Short mmCIF file of C-alpha atoms and ligand atoms in Angstrom, two decimals:
data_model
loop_
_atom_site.label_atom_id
_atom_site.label_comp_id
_atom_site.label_asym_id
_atom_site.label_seq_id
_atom_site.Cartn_x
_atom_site.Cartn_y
_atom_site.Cartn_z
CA UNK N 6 -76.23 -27.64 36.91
CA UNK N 7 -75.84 -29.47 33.43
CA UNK N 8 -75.85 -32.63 35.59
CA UNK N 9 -78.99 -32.36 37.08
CA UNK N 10 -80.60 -31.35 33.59
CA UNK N 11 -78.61 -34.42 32.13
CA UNK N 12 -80.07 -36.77 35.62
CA UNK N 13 -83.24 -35.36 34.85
CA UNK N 14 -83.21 -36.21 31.20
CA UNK N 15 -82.35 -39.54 32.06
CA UNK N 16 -84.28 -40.21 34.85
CA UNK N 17 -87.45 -38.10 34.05
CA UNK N 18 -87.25 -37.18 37.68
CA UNK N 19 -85.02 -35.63 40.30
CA UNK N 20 -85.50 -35.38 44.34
CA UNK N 21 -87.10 -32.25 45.56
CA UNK N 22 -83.96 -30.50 46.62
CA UNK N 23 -82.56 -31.25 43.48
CA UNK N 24 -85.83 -29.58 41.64
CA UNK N 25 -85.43 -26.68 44.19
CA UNK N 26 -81.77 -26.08 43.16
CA UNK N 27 -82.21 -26.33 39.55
CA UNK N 28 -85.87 -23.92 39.54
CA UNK N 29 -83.86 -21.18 41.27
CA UNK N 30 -81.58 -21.09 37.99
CA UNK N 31 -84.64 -20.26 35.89
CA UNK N 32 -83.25 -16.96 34.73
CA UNK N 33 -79.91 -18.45 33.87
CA UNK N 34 -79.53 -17.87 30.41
CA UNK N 35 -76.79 -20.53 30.22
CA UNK N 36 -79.32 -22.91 32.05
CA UNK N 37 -82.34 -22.41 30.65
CA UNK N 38 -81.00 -22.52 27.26
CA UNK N 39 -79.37 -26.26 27.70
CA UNK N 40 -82.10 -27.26 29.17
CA UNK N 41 -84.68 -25.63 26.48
CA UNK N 42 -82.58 -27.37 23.93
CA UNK N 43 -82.89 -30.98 25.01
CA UNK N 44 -86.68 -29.86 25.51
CA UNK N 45 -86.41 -29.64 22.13
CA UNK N 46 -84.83 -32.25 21.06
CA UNK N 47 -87.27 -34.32 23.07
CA UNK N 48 -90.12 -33.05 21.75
CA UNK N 49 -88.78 -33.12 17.97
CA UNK N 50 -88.06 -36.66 18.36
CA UNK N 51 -91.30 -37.84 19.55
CA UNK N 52 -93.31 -35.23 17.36
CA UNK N 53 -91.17 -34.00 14.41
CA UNK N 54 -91.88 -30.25 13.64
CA UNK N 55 -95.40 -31.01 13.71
CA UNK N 56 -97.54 -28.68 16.22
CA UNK N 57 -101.32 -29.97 17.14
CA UNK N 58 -104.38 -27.49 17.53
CA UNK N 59 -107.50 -27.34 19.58
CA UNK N 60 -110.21 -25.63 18.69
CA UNK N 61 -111.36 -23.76 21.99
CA UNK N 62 -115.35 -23.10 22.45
CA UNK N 63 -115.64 -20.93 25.80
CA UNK N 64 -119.68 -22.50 25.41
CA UNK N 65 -120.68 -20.97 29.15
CA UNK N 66 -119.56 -18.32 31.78
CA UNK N 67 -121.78 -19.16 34.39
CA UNK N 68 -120.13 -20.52 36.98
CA UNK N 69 -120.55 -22.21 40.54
CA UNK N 70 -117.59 -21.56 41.92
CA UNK N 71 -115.92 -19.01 43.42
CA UNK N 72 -111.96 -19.41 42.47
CA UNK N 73 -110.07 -16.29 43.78
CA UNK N 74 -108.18 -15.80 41.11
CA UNK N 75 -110.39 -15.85 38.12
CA UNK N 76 -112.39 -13.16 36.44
CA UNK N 77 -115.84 -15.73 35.92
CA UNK N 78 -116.07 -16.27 39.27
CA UNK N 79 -119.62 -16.24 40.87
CA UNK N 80 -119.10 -13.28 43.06
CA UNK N 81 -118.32 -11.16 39.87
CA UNK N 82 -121.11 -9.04 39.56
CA UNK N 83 -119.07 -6.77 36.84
CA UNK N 84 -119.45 -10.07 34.62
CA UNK N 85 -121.64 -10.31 31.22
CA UNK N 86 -122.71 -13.77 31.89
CA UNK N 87 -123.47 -15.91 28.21
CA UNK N 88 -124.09 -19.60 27.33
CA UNK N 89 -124.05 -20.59 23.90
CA UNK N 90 -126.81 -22.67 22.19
CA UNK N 91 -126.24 -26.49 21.42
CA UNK N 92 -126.78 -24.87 17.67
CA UNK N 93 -124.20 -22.11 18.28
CA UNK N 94 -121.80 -25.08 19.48
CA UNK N 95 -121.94 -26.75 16.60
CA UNK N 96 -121.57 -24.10 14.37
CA UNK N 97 -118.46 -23.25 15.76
CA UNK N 98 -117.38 -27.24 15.50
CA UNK N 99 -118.44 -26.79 11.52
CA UNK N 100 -116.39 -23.51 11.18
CA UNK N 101 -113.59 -25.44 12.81
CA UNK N 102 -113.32 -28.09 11.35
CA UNK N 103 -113.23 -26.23 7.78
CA UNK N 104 -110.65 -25.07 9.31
CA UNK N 105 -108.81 -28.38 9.57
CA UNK N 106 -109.61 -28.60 13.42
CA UNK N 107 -109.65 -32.47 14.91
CA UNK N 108 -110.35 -32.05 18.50
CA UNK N 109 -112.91 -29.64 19.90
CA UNK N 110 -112.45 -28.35 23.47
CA UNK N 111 -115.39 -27.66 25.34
CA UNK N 112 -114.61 -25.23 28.40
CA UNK N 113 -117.04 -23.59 30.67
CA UNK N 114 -117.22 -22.70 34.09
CA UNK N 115 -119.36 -24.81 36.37
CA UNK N 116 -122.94 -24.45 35.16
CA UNK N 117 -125.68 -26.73 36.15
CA UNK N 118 -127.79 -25.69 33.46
CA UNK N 119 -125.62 -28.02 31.53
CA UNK N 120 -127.06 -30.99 33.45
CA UNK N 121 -125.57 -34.54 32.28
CA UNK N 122 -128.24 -34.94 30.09
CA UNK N 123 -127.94 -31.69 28.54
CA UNK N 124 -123.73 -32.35 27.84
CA UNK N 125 -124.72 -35.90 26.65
CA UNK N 126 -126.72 -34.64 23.93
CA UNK N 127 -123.81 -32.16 22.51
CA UNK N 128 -121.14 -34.34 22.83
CA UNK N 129 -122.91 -37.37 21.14
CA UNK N 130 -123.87 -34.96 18.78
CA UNK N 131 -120.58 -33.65 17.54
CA UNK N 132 -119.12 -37.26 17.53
CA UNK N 133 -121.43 -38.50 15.45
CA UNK N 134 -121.40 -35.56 12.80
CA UNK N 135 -117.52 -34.64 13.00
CA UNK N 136 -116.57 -38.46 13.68
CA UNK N 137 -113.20 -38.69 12.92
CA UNK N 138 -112.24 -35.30 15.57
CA UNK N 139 -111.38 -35.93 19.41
CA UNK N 140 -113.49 -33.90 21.98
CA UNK N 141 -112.16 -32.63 25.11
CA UNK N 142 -113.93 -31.31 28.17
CA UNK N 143 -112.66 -28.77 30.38
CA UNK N 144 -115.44 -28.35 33.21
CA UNK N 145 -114.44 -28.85 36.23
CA UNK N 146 -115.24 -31.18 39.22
CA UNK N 147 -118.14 -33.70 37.99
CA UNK N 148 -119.20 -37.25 39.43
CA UNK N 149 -117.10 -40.25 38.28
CA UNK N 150 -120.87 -41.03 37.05
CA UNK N 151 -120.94 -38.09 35.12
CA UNK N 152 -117.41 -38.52 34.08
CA UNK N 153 -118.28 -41.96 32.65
CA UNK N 154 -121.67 -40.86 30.96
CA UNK N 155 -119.71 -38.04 29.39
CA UNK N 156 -116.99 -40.85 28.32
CA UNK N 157 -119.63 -43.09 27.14
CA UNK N 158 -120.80 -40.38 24.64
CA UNK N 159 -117.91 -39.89 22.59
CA UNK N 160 -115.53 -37.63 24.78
CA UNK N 161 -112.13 -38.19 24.51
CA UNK N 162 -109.95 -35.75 26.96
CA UNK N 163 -110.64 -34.18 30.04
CA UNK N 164 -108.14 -31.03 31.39
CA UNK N 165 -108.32 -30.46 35.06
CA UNK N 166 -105.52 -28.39 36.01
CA UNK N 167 -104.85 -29.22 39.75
CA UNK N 168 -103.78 -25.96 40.25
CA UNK N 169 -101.32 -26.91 42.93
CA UNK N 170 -100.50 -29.44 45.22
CA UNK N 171 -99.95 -27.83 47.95
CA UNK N 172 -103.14 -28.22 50.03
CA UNK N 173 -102.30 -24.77 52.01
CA UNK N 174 -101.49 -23.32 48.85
CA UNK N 175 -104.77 -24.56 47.55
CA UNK N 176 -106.87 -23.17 50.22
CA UNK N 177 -105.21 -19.54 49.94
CA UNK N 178 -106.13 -19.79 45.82
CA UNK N 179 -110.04 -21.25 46.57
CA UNK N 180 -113.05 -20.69 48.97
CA UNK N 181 -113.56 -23.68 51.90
CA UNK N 182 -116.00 -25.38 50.02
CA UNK N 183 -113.34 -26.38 47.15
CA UNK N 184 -110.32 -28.96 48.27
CA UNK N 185 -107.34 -30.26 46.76
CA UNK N 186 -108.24 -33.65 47.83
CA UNK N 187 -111.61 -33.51 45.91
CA UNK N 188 -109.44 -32.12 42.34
CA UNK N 189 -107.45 -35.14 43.02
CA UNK N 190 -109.49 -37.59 43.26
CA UNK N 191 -111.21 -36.36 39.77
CA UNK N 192 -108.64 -36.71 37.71
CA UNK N 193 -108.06 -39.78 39.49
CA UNK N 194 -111.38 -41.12 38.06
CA UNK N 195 -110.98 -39.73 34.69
CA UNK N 196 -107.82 -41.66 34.23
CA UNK N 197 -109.55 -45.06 35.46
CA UNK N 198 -112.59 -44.23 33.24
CA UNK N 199 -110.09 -43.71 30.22
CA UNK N 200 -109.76 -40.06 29.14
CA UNK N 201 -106.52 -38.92 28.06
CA UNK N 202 -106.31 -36.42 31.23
CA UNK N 203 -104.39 -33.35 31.76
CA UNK N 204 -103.46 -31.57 34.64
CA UNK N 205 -101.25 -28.35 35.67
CA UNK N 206 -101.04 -25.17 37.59
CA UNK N 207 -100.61 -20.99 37.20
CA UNK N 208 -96.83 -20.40 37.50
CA UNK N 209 -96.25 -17.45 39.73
CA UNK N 210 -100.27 -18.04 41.39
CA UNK N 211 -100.61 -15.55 44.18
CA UNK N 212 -98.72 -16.90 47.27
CA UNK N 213 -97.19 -19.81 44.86
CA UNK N 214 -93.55 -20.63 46.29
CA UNK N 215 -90.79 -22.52 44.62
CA UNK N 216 -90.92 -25.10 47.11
CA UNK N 217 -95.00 -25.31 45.97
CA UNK N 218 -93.46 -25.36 42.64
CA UNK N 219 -91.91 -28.58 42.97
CA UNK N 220 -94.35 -30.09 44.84
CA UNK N 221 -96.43 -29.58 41.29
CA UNK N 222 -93.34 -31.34 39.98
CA UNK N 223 -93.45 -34.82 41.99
CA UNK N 224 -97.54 -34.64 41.59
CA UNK N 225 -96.92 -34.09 37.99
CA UNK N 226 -94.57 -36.95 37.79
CA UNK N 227 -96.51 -39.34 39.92
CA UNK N 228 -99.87 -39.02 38.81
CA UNK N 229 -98.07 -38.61 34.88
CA UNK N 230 -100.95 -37.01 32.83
CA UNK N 231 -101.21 -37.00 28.95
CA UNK N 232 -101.42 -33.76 29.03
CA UNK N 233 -99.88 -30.53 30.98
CA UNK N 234 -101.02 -27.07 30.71
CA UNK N 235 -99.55 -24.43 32.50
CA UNK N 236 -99.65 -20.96 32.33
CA UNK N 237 -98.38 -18.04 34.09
CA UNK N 238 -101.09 -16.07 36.46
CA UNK N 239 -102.55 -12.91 35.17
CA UNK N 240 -104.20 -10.81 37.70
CA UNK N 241 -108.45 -9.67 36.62
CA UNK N 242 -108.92 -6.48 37.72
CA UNK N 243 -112.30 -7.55 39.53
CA UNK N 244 -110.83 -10.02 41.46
CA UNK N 245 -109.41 -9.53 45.06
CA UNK N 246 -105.80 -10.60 43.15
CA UNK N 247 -105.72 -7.61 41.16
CA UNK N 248 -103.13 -5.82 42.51
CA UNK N 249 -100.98 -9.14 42.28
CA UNK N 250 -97.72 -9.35 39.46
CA UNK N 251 -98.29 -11.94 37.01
CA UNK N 252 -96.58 -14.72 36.97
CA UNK N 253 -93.42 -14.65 35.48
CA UNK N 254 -92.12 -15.71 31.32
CA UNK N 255 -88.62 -17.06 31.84
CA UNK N 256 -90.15 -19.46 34.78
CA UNK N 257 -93.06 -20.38 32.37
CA UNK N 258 -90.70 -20.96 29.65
CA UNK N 259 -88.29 -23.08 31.95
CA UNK N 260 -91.17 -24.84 33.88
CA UNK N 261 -92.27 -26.05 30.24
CA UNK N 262 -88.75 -27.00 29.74
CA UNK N 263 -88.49 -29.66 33.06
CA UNK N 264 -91.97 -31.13 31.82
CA UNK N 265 -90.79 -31.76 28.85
CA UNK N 266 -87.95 -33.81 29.97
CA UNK N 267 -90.46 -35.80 32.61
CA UNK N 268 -92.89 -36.55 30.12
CA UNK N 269 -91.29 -36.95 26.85
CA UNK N 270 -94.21 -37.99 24.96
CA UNK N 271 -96.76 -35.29 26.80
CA UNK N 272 -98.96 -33.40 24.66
CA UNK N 273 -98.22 -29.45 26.25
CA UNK N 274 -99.80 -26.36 24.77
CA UNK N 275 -98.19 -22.74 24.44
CA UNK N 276 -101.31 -21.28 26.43
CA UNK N 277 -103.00 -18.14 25.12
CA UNK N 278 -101.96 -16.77 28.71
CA UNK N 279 -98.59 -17.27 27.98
CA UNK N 280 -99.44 -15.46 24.71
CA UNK N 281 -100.49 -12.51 26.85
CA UNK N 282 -98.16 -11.90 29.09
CA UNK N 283 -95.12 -11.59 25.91
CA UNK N 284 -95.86 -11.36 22.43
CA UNK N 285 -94.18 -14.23 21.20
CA UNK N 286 -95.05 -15.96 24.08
CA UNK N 287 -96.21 -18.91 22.21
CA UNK N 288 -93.51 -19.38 20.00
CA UNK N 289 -91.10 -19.29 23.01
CA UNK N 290 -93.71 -22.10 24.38
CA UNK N 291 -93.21 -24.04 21.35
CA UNK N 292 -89.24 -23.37 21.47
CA UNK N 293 -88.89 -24.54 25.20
CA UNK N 294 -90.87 -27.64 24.53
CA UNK N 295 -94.25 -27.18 23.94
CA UNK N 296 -96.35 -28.89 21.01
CA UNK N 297 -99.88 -28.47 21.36
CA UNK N 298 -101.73 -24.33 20.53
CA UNK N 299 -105.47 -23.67 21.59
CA UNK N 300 -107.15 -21.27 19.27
CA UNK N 301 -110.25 -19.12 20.36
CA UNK N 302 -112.81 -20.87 18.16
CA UNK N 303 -115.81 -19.30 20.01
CA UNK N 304 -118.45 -16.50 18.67
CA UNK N 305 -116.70 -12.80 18.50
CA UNK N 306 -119.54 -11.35 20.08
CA UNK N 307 -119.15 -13.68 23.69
CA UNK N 308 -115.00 -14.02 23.50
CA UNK N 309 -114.32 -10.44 25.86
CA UNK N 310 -116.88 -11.96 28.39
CA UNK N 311 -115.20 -15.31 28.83
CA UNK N 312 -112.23 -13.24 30.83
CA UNK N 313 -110.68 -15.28 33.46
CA UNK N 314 -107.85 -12.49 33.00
CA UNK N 315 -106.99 -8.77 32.10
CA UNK N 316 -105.95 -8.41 28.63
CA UNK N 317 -106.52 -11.20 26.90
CA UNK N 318 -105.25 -11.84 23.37
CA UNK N 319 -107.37 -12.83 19.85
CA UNK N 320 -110.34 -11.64 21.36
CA UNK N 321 -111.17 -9.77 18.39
CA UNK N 322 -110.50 -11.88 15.48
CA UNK N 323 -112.61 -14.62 13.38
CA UNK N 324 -111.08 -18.04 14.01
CA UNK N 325 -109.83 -18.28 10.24
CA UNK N 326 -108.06 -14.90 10.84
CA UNK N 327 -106.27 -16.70 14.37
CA UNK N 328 -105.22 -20.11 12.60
CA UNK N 329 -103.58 -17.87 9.48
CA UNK N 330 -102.02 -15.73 11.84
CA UNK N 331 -100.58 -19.03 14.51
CA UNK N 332 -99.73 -21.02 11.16
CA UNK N 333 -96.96 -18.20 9.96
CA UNK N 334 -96.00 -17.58 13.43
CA UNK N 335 -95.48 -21.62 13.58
CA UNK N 336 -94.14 -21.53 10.45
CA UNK N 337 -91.23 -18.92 10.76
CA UNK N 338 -89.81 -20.93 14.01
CA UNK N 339 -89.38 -24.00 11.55
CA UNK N 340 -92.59 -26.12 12.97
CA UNK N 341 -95.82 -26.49 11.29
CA UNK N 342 -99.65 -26.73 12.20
CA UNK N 343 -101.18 -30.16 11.02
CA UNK N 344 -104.70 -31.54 10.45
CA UNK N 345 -104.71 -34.16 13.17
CA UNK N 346 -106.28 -35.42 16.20
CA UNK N 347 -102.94 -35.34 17.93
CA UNK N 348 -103.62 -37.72 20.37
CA UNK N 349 -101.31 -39.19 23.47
CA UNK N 350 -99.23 -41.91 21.69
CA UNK N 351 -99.25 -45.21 24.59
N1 SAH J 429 -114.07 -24.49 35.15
C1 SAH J 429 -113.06 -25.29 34.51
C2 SAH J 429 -112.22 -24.49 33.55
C3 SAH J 429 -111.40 -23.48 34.23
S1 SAH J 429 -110.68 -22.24 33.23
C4 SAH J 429 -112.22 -25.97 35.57
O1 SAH J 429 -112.51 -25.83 36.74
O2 SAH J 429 -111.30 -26.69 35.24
C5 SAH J 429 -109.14 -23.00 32.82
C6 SAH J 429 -107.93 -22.58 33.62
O3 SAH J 429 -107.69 -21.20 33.52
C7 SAH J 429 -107.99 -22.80 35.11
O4 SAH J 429 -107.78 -24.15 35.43
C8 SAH J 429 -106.91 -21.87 35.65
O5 SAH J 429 -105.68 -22.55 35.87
C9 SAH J 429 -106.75 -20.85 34.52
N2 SAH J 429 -107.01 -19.49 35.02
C10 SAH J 429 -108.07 -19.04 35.72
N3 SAH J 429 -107.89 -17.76 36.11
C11 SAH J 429 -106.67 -17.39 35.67
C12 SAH J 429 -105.88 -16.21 35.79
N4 SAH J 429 -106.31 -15.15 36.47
N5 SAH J 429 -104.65 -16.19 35.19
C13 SAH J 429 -104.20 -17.26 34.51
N6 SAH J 429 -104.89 -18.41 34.39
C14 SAH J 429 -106.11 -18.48 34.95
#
């Protein structure tokens, strides 16, 4: 098995029986701790012990859609539905970047009150008073029009996780009216416009097999993102997945591991789900190859209602309380949080 992890580091790819033999090792300790080593080495190389942040803002739960798996889904009656103000917005931009926050994530789920215009405004907004931070979107499927416009004003990222690439796979995770071909074909555009783009997938989604697994690998590898979040599934209790196991830590861990070696240079966060699902779950993510942590930087008072999942962690904490607590966590694994924009080095 050390050869494949060596062909892999070499190649930054393997075949998709080789990726099938070497995912069925995942809990290996042997395995998984070579090949979480040269993850790190990897990542050290390219990034030193430095470790970027995002500052999250959840700014709407309103959504459009009607994703199976996640708790702000429209047909959730059960949810408290909030959108922030443009004002709230930037208040949370001013407390984070006090903070010594550089890029500002804006996530949401679909809501067309946000029209174009609307996002126009608060993303040319923020870039012109925090001008030297990097804004990301995170909101879904939008027009390569829309894509552009938000481009044009000042946004910088865009994260789109596929999900999966399995189109039968997709179609058992999403209503008819949502296709794998159309969450393609946006992150497609987004890398023609010129956002740094990332993609990625639940591990252990409901119905996910290895074999869908690596079919996320050779996507991953072909379409080779700037960014890859993954995560492991966590069942919401008002979804028809509740009674589903959550996706699984040592996979996570290892499945961060065998990006890392594709895409040395990849900028890949220790998710907050990951976070949830073990209590050091981020500073495993950081250990197996990760470099990138998302902090909650959105009002206490709407963080329990953005719940795409049970249980959530740092729901109930100021944002200065989160980054103190991340930065000794960081800290006592021998890495460090920096004031950056941490962008995608070409
Ligand atoms: N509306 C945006 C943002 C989605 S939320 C979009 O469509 O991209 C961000 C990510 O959370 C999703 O892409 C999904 O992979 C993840 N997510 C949703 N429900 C989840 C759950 N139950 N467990 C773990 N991750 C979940």
């Amino acid at each position: 098995m050390k050869k494949l992890i060596d062909k892999l580091e070499r190649q930054k790819i393997l075949t998709a029986d080789e990726f099938l033999i070497l995912l069925q090792k995942f809990s290996n300790a042997k395995i998984s701790n070579y090949l979480a080593q040269k993850a790190r080495a990897i990542t050290q190389k390219h990034f030193d012990n430095k470790i970027y942040i995002r500052g999250l803002i959840e700014f709407t739960n309103y959504c459009r859609n009607d994703c199976f798996y996640c708790g702000i889904r429209k047909s959730n009656l059960n949810a408290q539905r909030y959108r922030l103000s443009n004002q709230e917005i930037f208040t949370c931009c001013e407390k984070g970047y006090a903070l010594g926050f550089r890029t500002f994530v804006l996530q949401g789920g679909e809501d067309l009150y946000f029209t174009d215009e609307k996002l126009v405004e608060i993303i040319s907004h923020i870039k012109k008073k925090f001008h030297d931070c990097a804004i990301t979107l995170s909101i879904g499927e939008k027009s390569f029009d829309a894509y552009k416009k938000f481009f044009d004003a000042g946004a910088d990222r865009f994260l789109l996780r596929h999900e999966t690439a399995n189109d039968s796979h997709y179609k058992k995770l999403h209503p008819k009216n949502l296709s794998l071909a159309n969450r393609k074909k946006c992150l497609y555009d987004l890398k023609k416009i010129g956002y740094q783009v990332g993609c990625g997938f639940m591990v252990g989604s409901p119905f996910q097999t290895f074999a869908n697994v690596v079919e996320d690998l050779l996507f991953i590898q072909k379409f080779s993102p700037h960014m890859v979040g993954i995560g492991p599934f966590i069942a919401h209790k008002d979804t028809k997945f509740s009674a589903m196991p959550n996706g699984n830590l040592a996979l996570t861990l290892f499945l961060i591991s065998i990006i890392r070696l594709m895409l040395p240079n990849a900028l890949i966060p220790a998710t907050t789900a990951l976070g949830t699902i073990d209590n050091d779950g981020r500073e495993k993510g950081i250990l197996h190859g990760a470099n990138v942590l998302m902090p909650n930087l959105s009002p206490i008072s709407v963080r329990k209602k953005y719940s795409l999942y049970d249980n959530k962690i740092c729901t109930g904490e100021e944002a200065a309380e989160c980054i103190k607590c991340l930065a000794a966590r960081v800290n006592k694994i021998g890495y460090e949080i920096v004031v950056d924009r941490g962008d995608y080095k070409y």
